[in-house]
Each structure stands twice: as C-alpha cells, then as structure tokens.
CSV table of C-alpha atoms in Angstrom, one decimal:
chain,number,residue,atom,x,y,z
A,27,UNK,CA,-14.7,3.5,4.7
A,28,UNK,CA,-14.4,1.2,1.7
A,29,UNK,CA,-11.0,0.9,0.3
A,30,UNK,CA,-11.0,-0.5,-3.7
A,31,UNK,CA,-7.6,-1.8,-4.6
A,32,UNK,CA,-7.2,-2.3,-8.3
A,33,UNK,CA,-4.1,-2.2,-10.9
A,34,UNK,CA,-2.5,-6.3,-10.0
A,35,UNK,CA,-1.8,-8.4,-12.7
A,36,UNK,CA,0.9,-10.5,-14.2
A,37,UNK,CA,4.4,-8.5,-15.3
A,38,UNK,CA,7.7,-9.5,-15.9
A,39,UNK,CA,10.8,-9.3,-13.9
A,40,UNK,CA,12.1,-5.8,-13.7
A,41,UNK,CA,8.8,-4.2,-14.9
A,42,UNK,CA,6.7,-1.9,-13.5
A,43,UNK,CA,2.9,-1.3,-12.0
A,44,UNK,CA,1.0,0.9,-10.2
A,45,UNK,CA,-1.4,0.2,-7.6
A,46,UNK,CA,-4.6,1.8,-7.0
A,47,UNK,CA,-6.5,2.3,-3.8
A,48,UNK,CA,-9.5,4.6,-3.9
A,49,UNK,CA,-11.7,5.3,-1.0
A,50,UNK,CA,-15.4,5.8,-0.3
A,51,UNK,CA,-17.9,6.7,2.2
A,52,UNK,CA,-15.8,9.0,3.8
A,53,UNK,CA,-12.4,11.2,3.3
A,54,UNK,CA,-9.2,9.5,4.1
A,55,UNK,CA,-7.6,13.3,3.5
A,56,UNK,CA,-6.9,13.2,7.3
A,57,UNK,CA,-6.2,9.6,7.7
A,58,UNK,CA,-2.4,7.8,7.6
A,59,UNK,CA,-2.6,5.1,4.3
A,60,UNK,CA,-0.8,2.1,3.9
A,61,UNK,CA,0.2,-0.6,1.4
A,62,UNK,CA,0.8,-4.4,2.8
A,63,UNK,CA,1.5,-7.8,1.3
A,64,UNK,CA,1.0,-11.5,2.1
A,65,UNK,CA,2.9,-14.2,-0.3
A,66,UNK,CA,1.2,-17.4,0.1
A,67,UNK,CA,2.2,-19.3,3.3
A,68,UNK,CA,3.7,-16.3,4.5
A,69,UNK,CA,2.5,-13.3,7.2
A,70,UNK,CA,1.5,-10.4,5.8
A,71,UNK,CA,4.0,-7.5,5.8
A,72,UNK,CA,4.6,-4.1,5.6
A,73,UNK,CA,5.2,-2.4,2.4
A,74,UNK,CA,4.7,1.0,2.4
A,75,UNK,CA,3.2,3.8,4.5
A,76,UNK,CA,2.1,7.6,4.0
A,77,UNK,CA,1.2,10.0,6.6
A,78,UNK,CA,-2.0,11.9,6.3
A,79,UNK,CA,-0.6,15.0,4.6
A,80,UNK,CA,1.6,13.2,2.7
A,81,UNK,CA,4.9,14.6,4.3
A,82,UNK,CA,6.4,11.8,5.5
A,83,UNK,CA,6.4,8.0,4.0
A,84,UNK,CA,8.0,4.7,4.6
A,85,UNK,CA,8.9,1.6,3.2
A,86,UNK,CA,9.7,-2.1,3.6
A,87,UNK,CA,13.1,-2.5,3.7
A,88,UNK,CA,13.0,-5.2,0.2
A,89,UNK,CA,10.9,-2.4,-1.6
A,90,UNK,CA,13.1,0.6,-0.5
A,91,UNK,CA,14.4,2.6,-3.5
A,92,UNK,CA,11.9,0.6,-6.0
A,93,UNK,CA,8.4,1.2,-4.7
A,94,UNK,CA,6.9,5.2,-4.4
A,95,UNK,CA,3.9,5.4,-2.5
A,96,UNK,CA,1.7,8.7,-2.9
A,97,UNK,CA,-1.4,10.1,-2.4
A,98,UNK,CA,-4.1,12.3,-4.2
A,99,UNK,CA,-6.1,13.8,-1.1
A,100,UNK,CA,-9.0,15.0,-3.4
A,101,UNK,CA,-9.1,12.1,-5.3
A,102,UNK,CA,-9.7,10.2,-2.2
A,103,UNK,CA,-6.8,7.8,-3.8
A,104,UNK,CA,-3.9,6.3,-2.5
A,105,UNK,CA,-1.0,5.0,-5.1
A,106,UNK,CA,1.7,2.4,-5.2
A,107,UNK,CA,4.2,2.8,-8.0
A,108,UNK,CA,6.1,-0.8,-8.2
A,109,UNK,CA,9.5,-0.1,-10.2
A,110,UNK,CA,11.7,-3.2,-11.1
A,111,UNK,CA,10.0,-5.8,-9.9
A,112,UNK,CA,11.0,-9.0,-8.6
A,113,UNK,CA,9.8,-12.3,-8.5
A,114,UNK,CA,9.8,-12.0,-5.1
A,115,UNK,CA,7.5,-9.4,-5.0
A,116,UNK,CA,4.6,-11.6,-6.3
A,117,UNK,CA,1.7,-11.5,-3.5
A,118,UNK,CA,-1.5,-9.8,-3.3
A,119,UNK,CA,-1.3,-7.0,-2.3
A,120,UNK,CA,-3.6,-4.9,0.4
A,121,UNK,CA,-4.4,-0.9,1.2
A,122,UNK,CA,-5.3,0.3,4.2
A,123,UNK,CA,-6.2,3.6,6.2
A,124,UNK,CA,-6.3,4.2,9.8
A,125,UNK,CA,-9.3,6.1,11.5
A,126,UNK,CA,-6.8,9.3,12.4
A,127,UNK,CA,-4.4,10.9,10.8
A,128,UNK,CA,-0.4,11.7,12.5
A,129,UNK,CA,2.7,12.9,10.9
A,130,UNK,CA,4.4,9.7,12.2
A,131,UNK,CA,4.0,6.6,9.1
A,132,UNK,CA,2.4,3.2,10.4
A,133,UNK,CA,4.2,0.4,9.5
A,134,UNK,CA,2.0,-2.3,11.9
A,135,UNK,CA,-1.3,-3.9,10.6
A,136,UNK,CA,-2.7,-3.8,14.1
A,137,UNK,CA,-2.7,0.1,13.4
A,138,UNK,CA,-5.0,0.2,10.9
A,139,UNK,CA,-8.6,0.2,11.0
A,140,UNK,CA,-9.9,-0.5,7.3
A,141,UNK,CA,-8.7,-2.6,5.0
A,142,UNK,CA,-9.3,-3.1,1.1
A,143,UNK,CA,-10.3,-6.5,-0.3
A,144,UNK,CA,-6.3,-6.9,-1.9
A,145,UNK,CA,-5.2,-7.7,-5.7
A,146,UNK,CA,-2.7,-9.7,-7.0
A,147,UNK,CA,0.3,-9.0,-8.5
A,148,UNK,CA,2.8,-11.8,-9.8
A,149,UNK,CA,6.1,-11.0,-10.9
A,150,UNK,CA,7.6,-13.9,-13.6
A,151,UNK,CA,10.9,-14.2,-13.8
C-alpha cells in the first residue's frame, strides 16, 4: 500500500485545512486509518484515528473538538479536516493504515503497518 498525503501548507491562526491521504495498490476499505504528527525535536504523536468502517474514531486529546477525521471507502481516501488552528499545531503531518481492519481505533504508531511520506502544515500566529 502507498499512502499520498497532500493538502499542508502555511494558514493562519484559527484557520482551517484539510488533509488528504489517498491510497494505492490495494483497498484500505477494510483497514483502520490514522493521522499522526511530529513537531520538530519532538516524538511523533497521535492525532487522529478511524476504524475500518468508519464507526468509531478518536482523537488526540489537543485536537479534540477541532479536528474531524473521515473516510471515503471507495475513494480509497482518508481525510483530516483541521478547524481553528493553532500555532501549536504546526508539524508535518503523517497518514497511516494498518494491514487489518477492527472496530476498536489505534491510537499507537507501533500499530500500524504503512505509512505515507507526511506534509507540512504551519500554523502562524
């Protein structure tokens, strides 16, 4: 599977963007998706998280209520929608699927299996 992130770029504080991840080379229809970050000189961390049918998500706790991740099974696409945005929330910013699918959300990198190549968002204040 090759994950294609795309839709970073430079925004003001409390603006909005939306993330892209498409997939290729196989279906991720049955496959959990996932949205993580890494600031620079910092680990990477969890952002956001949907379950292979979509039913259930999750989120960091500093995105809750500001960040909607979704999915278009037969697009192959996974979304981020990135609602007032902080500087804070400047990093570059990475997709991911996992090999299986499960109603439970991943929220650990160690549980994923592909990752995209990331794209950078930077939030000025």
């Amino acid at each position: 599977v090759q994950l294609q992130a795309s839709g970073g770029g430079l925004v003001q504080a409390g603006g909005s963007l939306r993330l892209d991840c498409a997939a290729s080379g196989r279906t991720v229809s049955g496959s959990n998706m996932g949205w993580f970050r890494q600031a620079p000189g910092k680990e990477r961390e969890f952002v956001a998280g949907i379950s292979w049918g979509g039913g259930s998500t999750s989120y960091g706790d500093s995105v809750k209520g500001r960040f909607t991740i979704s999915r278009d099974n037969a697009k192959n696409t996974v979304y981020l929608q990135m609602n007032s945005l902080k500087p804070e929330d400047t990093a570059v910013y990475y997709c991911a699927a996992k090999r299986t699918g499960s109603y439970a959300v991943k929220v650990h990198s160690y549980e994923y299996d592909y990752w995209g190549q990331g794209t950078l968002v930077t939030v000025s204040s």
